[in-house]
Amino acid sequence: MPINDELAAMRSHRNRIHRYSQLLERELPEHDRSYLEGRLSEECRALRRLTDAVFPIALGLPRRITLSVRSAE
């Protein structure tokens, strides 16, 4: 895959991660929250796999993408 396509895919994953994180800040029914948490986890894993493939040299960044999401209580 050409680097431009890989960077575009990384942007897409990042944008979906941001969108799901914002949605999780709202009050949601439990089944919607579970669905979004699952999608968020999948997007984080996909972004990490793509990042590791595109940039295989460690850049001193944390290995895991961590997100702090406030629970709607």
PDB file of N, CA and C in Angstrom:
ATOM      1  N   MET A   1       0.856  -1.173   0.000  1.00  0.00           N
ATOM      2  CA  MET A   1       0.000   0.000   0.000  1.00  0.00           C
ATOM      3  C   MET A   1       0.904   1.238   0.000  1.00  0.00           C
ATOM      4  N   PRO A   2       0.685   2.187  -0.898  1.00  0.00           N
ATOM      5  CA  PRO A   2       1.493   3.412  -0.918  1.00  0.00           C
ATOM      6  C   PRO A   2       1.343   4.194   0.393  1.00  0.00           C
ATOM      7  N   ILE A   3       2.389   4.917   0.755  1.00  0.00           N
ATOM      8  CA  ILE A   3       2.401   5.644   2.028  1.00  0.00           C
ATOM      9  C   ILE A   3       1.226   6.608   2.142  1.00  0.00           C
ATOM     10  N   ASN A   4       0.821   7.263   1.044  1.00  0.00           N
ATOM     11  CA  ASN A   4      -0.316   8.183   1.116  1.00  0.00           C
ATOM     12  C   ASN A   4      -1.587   7.454   1.517  1.00  0.00           C
ATOM     13  N   ASP A   5      -1.779   6.247   0.996  1.00  0.00           N
ATOM     14  CA  ASP A   5      -2.952   5.454   1.361  1.00  0.00           C
ATOM     15  C   ASP A   5      -2.884   5.030   2.822  1.00  0.00           C
ATOM     16  N   GLU A   6      -1.693   4.675   3.278  1.00  0.00           N
ATOM     17  CA  GLU A   6      -1.528   4.271   4.674  1.00  0.00           C
ATOM     18  C   GLU A   6      -1.790   5.445   5.613  1.00  0.00           C
ATOM     19  N   LEU A   7      -1.289   6.613   5.263  1.00  0.00           N
ATOM     20  CA  LEU A   7      -1.537   7.793   6.094  1.00  0.00           C
ATOM     21  C   LEU A   7      -3.014   8.157   6.096  1.00  0.00           C
ATOM     22  N   ALA A   8      -3.686   8.013   4.967  1.00  0.00           N
ATOM     23  CA  ALA A   8      -5.128   8.277   4.899  1.00  0.00           C
ATOM     24  C   ALA A   8      -5.888   7.286   5.778  1.00  0.00           C
ATOM     25  N   ALA A   9      -5.477   6.028   5.766  1.00  0.00           N
ATOM     26  CA  ALA A   9      -6.121   5.018   6.611  1.00  0.00           C
ATOM     27  C   ALA A   9      -5.895   5.341   8.089  1.00  0.00           C
ATOM     28  N   MET A  10      -4.695   5.801   8.434  1.00  0.00           N
ATOM     29  CA  MET A  10      -4.410   6.176   9.820  1.00  0.00           C
ATOM     30  C   MET A  10      -5.280   7.346  10.254  1.00  0.00           C
ATOM     31  N   ARG A  11      -5.448   8.329   9.370  1.00  0.00           N
ATOM     32  CA  ARG A  11      -6.327   9.465   9.681  1.00  0.00           C
ATOM     33  C   ARG A  11      -7.761   9.002   9.897  1.00  0.00           C
ATOM     34  N   SER A  12      -8.221   8.082   9.067  1.00  0.00           N
ATOM     35  CA  SER A  12      -9.589   7.568   9.205  1.00  0.00           C
ATOM     36  C   SER A  12      -9.781   6.881  10.552  1.00  0.00           C
ATOM     37  N   HIS A  13      -8.813   6.044  10.937  1.00  0.00           N
ATOM     38  CA  HIS A  13      -8.900   5.382  12.245  1.00  0.00           C
ATOM     39  C   HIS A  13      -8.892   6.420  13.360  1.00  0.00           C
ATOM     40  N   ARG A  14      -7.991   7.389  13.270  1.00  0.00           N
ATOM     41  CA  ARG A  14      -7.898   8.424  14.302  1.00  0.00           C
ATOM     42  C   ARG A  14      -9.201   9.202  14.417  1.00  0.00           C
ATOM     43  N   ASN A  15      -9.810   9.543  13.272  1.00  0.00           N
ATOM     44  CA  ASN A  15     -11.066  10.291  13.285  1.00  0.00           C
ATOM     45  C   ASN A  15     -12.196   9.476  13.909  1.00  0.00           C
ATOM     46  N   ARG A  16     -12.245   8.170  13.595  1.00  0.00           N
ATOM     47  CA  ARG A  16     -13.285   7.323  14.196  1.00  0.00           C
ATOM     48  C   ARG A  16     -13.058   7.176  15.695  1.00  0.00           C
ATOM     49  N   ILE A  17     -11.801   7.054  16.122  1.00  0.00           N
ATOM     50  CA  ILE A  17     -11.494   6.981  17.552  1.00  0.00           C
ATOM     51  C   ILE A  17     -11.984   8.242  18.246  1.00  0.00           C
ATOM     52  N   HIS A  18     -11.720   9.382  17.648  1.00  0.00           N
ATOM     53  CA  HIS A  18     -12.162  10.652  18.228  1.00  0.00           C
ATOM     54  C   HIS A  18     -13.690  10.713  18.294  1.00  0.00           C
ATOM     55  N   ARG A  19     -14.358  10.319  17.209  1.00  0.00           N
ATOM     56  CA  ARG A  19     -15.828  10.366  17.165  1.00  0.00           C
ATOM     57  C   ARG A  19     -16.435   9.439  18.219  1.00  0.00           C
ATOM     58  N   TYR A  20     -15.931   8.202  18.322  1.00  0.00           N
ATOM     59  CA  TYR A  20     -16.463   7.264  19.312  1.00  0.00           C
ATOM     60  C   TYR A  20     -16.201   7.765  20.730  1.00  0.00           C
ATOM     61  N   SER A  21     -15.041   8.357  20.968  1.00  0.00           N
ATOM     62  CA  SER A  21     -14.725   8.897  22.293  1.00  0.00           C
ATOM     63  C   SER A  21     -15.693  10.002  22.671  1.00  0.00           C
ATOM     64  N   GLN A  22     -15.996  10.872  21.716  1.00  0.00           N
ATOM     65  CA  GLN A  22     -16.948  11.947  21.990  1.00  0.00           C
ATOM     66  C   GLN A  22     -18.339  11.397  22.277  1.00  0.00           C
ATOM     67  N   LEU A  23     -18.759  10.405  21.514  1.00  0.00           N
ATOM     68  CA  LEU A  23     -20.077   9.814  21.741  1.00  0.00           C
ATOM     69  C   LEU A  23     -20.162   9.160  23.117  1.00  0.00           C
ATOM     70  N   LEU A  24     -19.076   8.552  23.566  1.00  0.00           N
ATOM     71  CA  LEU A  24     -19.070   7.892  24.868  1.00  0.00           C
ATOM     72  C   LEU A  24     -19.133   8.877  26.031  1.00  0.00           C
ATOM     73  N   GLU A  25     -18.899  10.148  25.782  1.00  0.00           N
ATOM     74  CA  GLU A  25     -19.010  11.153  26.838  1.00  0.00           C
ATOM     75  C   GLU A  25     -20.468  11.497  27.131  1.00  0.00           C
ATOM     76  N   ARG A  26     -21.369  11.083  26.268  1.00  0.00           N
ATOM     77  CA  ARG A  26     -22.798  11.365  26.441  1.00  0.00           C
ATOM     78  C   ARG A  26     -23.461  10.273  27.268  1.00  0.00           C
ATOM     79  N   GLU A  27     -24.666  10.582  27.718  1.00  0.00           N
ATOM     80  CA  GLU A  27     -25.474   9.555  28.370  1.00  0.00           C
ATOM     81  C   GLU A  27     -26.038   8.657  27.286  1.00  0.00           C
ATOM     82  N   LEU A  28     -25.803   7.361  27.425  1.00  0.00           N
ATOM     83  CA  LEU A  28     -26.238   6.396  26.418  1.00  0.00           C
ATOM     84  C   LEU A  28     -26.831   5.174  27.096  1.00  0.00           C
ATOM     85  N   PRO A  29     -27.763   4.506  26.408  1.00  0.00           N
ATOM     86  CA  PRO A  29     -28.219   3.205  26.919  1.00  0.00           C
ATOM     87  C   PRO A  29     -27.030   2.242  26.960  1.00  0.00           C
ATOM     88  N   GLU A  30     -27.092   1.278  27.856  1.00  0.00           N
ATOM     89  CA  GLU A  30     -25.968   0.364  28.059  1.00  0.00           C
ATOM     90  C   GLU A  30     -25.586  -0.389  26.790  1.00  0.00           C
ATOM     91  N   HIS A  31     -26.565  -0.820  25.992  1.00  0.00           N
ATOM     92  CA  HIS A  31     -26.222  -1.573  24.780  1.00  0.00           C
ATOM     93  C   HIS A  31     -25.503  -0.687  23.754  1.00  0.00           C
ATOM     94  N   ASP A  32     -25.874   0.598  23.676  1.00  0.00           N
ATOM     95  CA  ASP A  32     -25.165   1.520  22.778  1.00  0.00           C
ATOM     96  C   ASP A  32     -23.742   1.762  23.269  1.00  0.00           C
ATOM     97  N   ARG A  33     -23.613   1.931  24.590  1.00  0.00           N
ATOM     98  CA  ARG A  33     -22.290   2.164  25.185  1.00  0.00           C
ATOM     99  C   ARG A  33     -21.382   0.957  24.931  1.00  0.00           C
ATOM    100  N   SER A  34     -21.908  -0.243  25.117  1.00  0.00           N
ATOM    101  CA  SER A  34     -21.116  -1.457  24.882  1.00  0.00           C
ATOM    102  C   SER A  34     -20.672  -1.548  23.429  1.00  0.00           C
ATOM    103  N   TYR A  35     -21.594  -1.234  22.520  1.00  0.00           N
ATOM    104  CA  TYR A  35     -21.257  -1.280  21.095  1.00  0.00           C
ATOM    105  C   TYR A  35     -20.131  -0.293  20.784  1.00  0.00           C
ATOM    106  N   LEU A  36     -20.269   0.947  21.260  1.00  0.00           N
ATOM    107  CA  LEU A  36     -19.256   1.969  20.974  1.00  0.00           C
ATOM    108  C   LEU A  36     -17.911   1.622  21.609  1.00  0.00           C
ATOM    109  N   GLU A  37     -17.931   1.067  22.815  1.00  0.00           N
ATOM    110  CA  GLU A  37     -16.676   0.666  23.454  1.00  0.00           C
ATOM    111  C   GLU A  37     -15.981  -0.420  22.646  1.00  0.00           C
ATOM    112  N   GLY A  38     -16.760  -1.347  22.105  1.00  0.00           N
ATOM    113  CA  GLY A  38     -16.187  -2.394  21.259  1.00  0.00           C
ATOM    114  C   GLY A  38     -15.590  -1.826  19.983  1.00  0.00           C
ATOM    115  N   ARG A  39     -16.319  -0.925  19.343  1.00  0.00           N
ATOM    116  CA  ARG A  39     -15.824  -0.292  18.116  1.00  0.00           C
ATOM    117  C   ARG A  39     -14.566   0.521  18.409  1.00  0.00           C
ATOM    118  N   LEU A  40     -14.565   1.243  19.524  1.00  0.00           N
ATOM    119  CA  LEU A  40     -13.404   2.045  19.903  1.00  0.00           C
ATOM    120  C   LEU A  40     -12.180   1.147  20.098  1.00  0.00           C
ATOM    121  N   SER A  41     -12.378   0.043  20.768  1.00  0.00           N
ATOM    122  CA  SER A  41     -11.281  -0.902  20.981  1.00  0.00           C
ATOM    123  C   SER A  41     -10.764  -1.452  19.652  1.00  0.00           C
ATOM    124  N   GLU A  42     -11.667  -1.807  18.747  1.00  0.00           N
ATOM    125  CA  GLU A  42     -11.269  -2.319  17.427  1.00  0.00           C
ATOM    126  C   GLU A  42     -10.486  -1.275  16.637  1.00  0.00           C
ATOM    127  N   GLU A  43     -10.944  -0.030  16.673  1.00  0.00           N
ATOM    128  CA  GLU A  43     -10.254   1.038  15.948  1.00  0.00           C
ATOM    129  C   GLU A  43      -8.863   1.285  16.520  1.00  0.00           C
ATOM    130  N   CYS A  44      -8.734   1.244  17.847  1.00  0.00           N
ATOM    131  CA  CYS A  44      -7.420   1.434  18.473  1.00  0.00           C
ATOM    132  C   CYS A  44      -6.458   0.327  18.063  1.00  0.00           C
ATOM    133  N   ARG A  45      -6.948  -0.914  18.051  1.00  0.00           N
ATOM    134  CA  ARG A  45      -6.090  -2.032  17.638  1.00  0.00           C
ATOM    135  C   ARG A  45      -5.699  -1.902  16.169  1.00  0.00           C
ATOM    136  N   ALA A  46      -6.659  -1.523  15.328  1.00  0.00           N
ATOM    137  CA  ALA A  46      -6.373  -1.384  13.893  1.00  0.00           C
ATOM    138  C   ALA A  46      -5.350  -0.273  13.661  1.00  0.00           C
ATOM    139  N   LEU A  47      -5.496   0.838  14.372  1.00  0.00           N
ATOM    140  CA  LEU A  47      -4.547   1.937  14.226  1.00  0.00           C
ATOM    141  C   LEU A  47      -3.161   1.506  14.693  1.00  0.00           C
ATOM    142  N   ARG A  48      -3.086   0.779  15.796  1.00  0.00           N
ATOM    143  CA  ARG A  48      -1.792   0.321  16.310  1.00  0.00           C
ATOM    144  C   ARG A  48      -1.128  -0.629  15.311  1.00  0.00           C
ATOM    145  N   ARG A  49      -1.898  -1.569  14.741  1.00  0.00           N
ATOM    146  CA  ARG A  49      -1.327  -2.499  13.756  1.00  0.00           C
ATOM    147  C   ARG A  49      -0.795  -1.741  12.547  1.00  0.00           C
ATOM    148  N   LEU A  50      -1.570  -0.792  12.057  1.00  0.00           N
ATOM    149  CA  LEU A  50      -1.155  -0.021  10.889  1.00  0.00           C
ATOM    150  C   LEU A  50       0.069   0.826  11.213  1.00  0.00           C
ATOM    151  N   THR A  51       0.068   1.461  12.367  1.00  0.00           N
ATOM    152  CA  THR A  51       1.206   2.279  12.784  1.00  0.00           C
ATOM    153  C   THR A  51       2.467   1.430  12.910  1.00  0.00           C
ATOM    154  N   ASP A  52       2.335   0.253  13.501  1.00  0.00           N
ATOM    155  CA  ASP A  52       3.495  -0.638  13.641  1.00  0.00           C
ATOM    156  C   ASP A  52       4.022  -1.085  12.281  1.00  0.00           C
ATOM    157  N   ALA A  53       3.127  -1.274  11.317  1.00  0.00           N
ATOM    158  CA  ALA A  53       3.548  -1.711   9.979  1.00  0.00           C
ATOM    159  C   ALA A  53       4.209  -0.574   9.202  1.00  0.00           C
ATOM    160  N   VAL A  54       3.663   0.635   9.334  1.00  0.00           N
ATOM    161  CA  VAL A  54       4.176   1.778   8.578  1.00  0.00           C
ATOM    162  C   VAL A  54       5.454   2.322   9.208  1.00  0.00           C
ATOM    163  N   PHE A  55       5.488   2.365  10.529  1.00  0.00           N
ATOM    164  CA  PHE A  55       6.635   2.909  11.261  1.00  0.00           C
ATOM    165  C   PHE A  55       7.183   1.832  12.196  1.00  0.00           C
ATOM    166  N   PRO A  56       7.905   0.854  11.669  1.00  0.00           N
ATOM    167  CA  PRO A  56       8.351  -0.273  12.497  1.00  0.00           C
ATOM    168  C   PRO A  56       9.427   0.081  13.514  1.00  0.00           C
ATOM    169  N   ILE A  57      10.090   1.194  13.357  1.00  0.00           N
ATOM    170  CA  ILE A  57      11.134   1.594  14.301  1.00  0.00           C
ATOM    171  C   ILE A  57      10.471   2.290  15.479  1.00  0.00           C
ATOM    172  N   ALA A  58      10.827   1.869  16.682  1.00  0.00           N
ATOM    173  CA  ALA A  58      10.256   2.474  17.888  1.00  0.00           C
ATOM    174  C   ALA A  58      10.668   3.939  17.955  1.00  0.00           C
ATOM    175  N   LEU A  59       9.709   4.790  18.183  1.00  0.00           N
ATOM    176  CA  LEU A  59       9.975   6.228  18.246  1.00  0.00           C
ATOM    177  C   LEU A  59       9.912   6.744  19.679  1.00  0.00           C
ATOM    178  N   GLY A  60       9.980   5.846  20.632  1.00  0.00           N
ATOM    179  CA  GLY A  60       9.915   6.264  22.025  1.00  0.00           C
ATOM    180  C   GLY A  60       8.509   6.595  22.475  1.00  0.00           C
ATOM    181  N   LEU A  61       7.517   6.133  21.730  1.00  0.00           N
ATOM    182  CA  LEU A  61       6.128   6.379  22.089  1.00  0.00           C
ATOM    183  C   LEU A  61       5.589   5.198  22.884  1.00  0.00           C
ATOM    184  N   PRO A  62       4.553   5.427  23.688  1.00  0.00           N
ATOM    185  CA  PRO A  62       3.974   4.303  24.421  1.00  0.00           C
ATOM    186  C   PRO A  62       3.454   3.233  23.464  1.00  0.00           C
ATOM    187  N   ARG A  63       3.515   1.981  23.861  1.00  0.00           N
ATOM    188  CA  ARG A  63       3.059   0.871  23.016  1.00  0.00           C
ATOM    189  C   ARG A  63       1.543   0.849  22.877  1.00  0.00           C
ATOM    190  N   ARG A  64       0.834   1.275  23.886  1.00  0.00           N
ATOM    191  CA  ARG A  64      -0.622   1.189  23.848  1.00  0.00           C
ATOM    192  C   ARG A  64      -1.229   2.563  23.669  1.00  0.00           C
ATOM    193  N   ILE A  65      -2.315   2.584  22.937  1.00  0.00           N
ATOM    194  CA  ILE A  65      -3.115   3.796  22.847  1.00  0.00           C
ATOM    195  C   ILE A  65      -4.071   3.743  24.022  1.00  0.00           C
ATOM    196  N   THR A  66      -3.996   4.741  24.883  1.00  0.00           N
ATOM    197  CA  THR A  66      -4.904   4.762  26.022  1.00  0.00           C
ATOM    198  C   THR A  66      -5.813   5.961  25.885  1.00  0.00           C
ATOM    199  N   LEU A  67      -7.036   5.742  26.208  1.00  0.00           N
ATOM    200  CA  LEU A  67      -8.023   6.802  26.127  1.00  0.00           C
ATOM    201  C   LEU A  67      -8.690   6.947  27.478  1.00  0.00           C
ATOM    202  N   SER A  68      -8.874   8.160  27.901  1.00  0.00           N
ATOM    203  CA  SER A  68      -9.626   8.363  29.127  1.00  0.00           C
ATOM    204  C   SER A  68     -11.013   8.827  28.716  1.00  0.00           C
ATOM    205  N   VAL A  69     -11.972   7.999  29.012  1.00  0.00           N
ATOM    206  CA  VAL A  69     -13.353   8.291  28.649  1.00  0.00           C
ATOM    207  C   VAL A  69     -14.141   8.408  29.934  1.00  0.00           C
ATOM    208  N   ARG A  70     -14.801   9.532  30.080  1.00  0.00           N
ATOM    209  CA  ARG A  70     -15.617   9.734  31.268  1.00  0.00           C
ATOM    210  C   ARG A  70     -16.893   8.924  31.150  1.00  0.00           C
ATOM    211  N   SER A  71     -17.237   8.265  32.218  1.00  0.00           N
ATOM    212  CA  SER A  71     -18.472   7.484  32.249  1.00  0.00           C
ATOM    213  C   SER A  71     -19.641   8.427  32.508  1.00  0.00           C
ATOM    214  N   ALA A  72     -20.732   8.236  31.789  1.00  0.00           N
ATOM    215  CA  ALA A  72     -21.937   9.046  31.997  1.00  0.00           C
ATOM    216  C   ALA A  72     -22.697   8.448  33.173  1.00  0.00           C
ATOM    217  N   GLU A  73     -22.547   9.074  34.326  1.00  0.00           N
ATOM    218  CA  GLU A  73     -23.213   8.556  35.524  1.00  0.00           C
ATOM    219  C   GLU A  73     -24.225   9.542  36.006  1.00  0.00           C
TER     220      GLU A  73
END
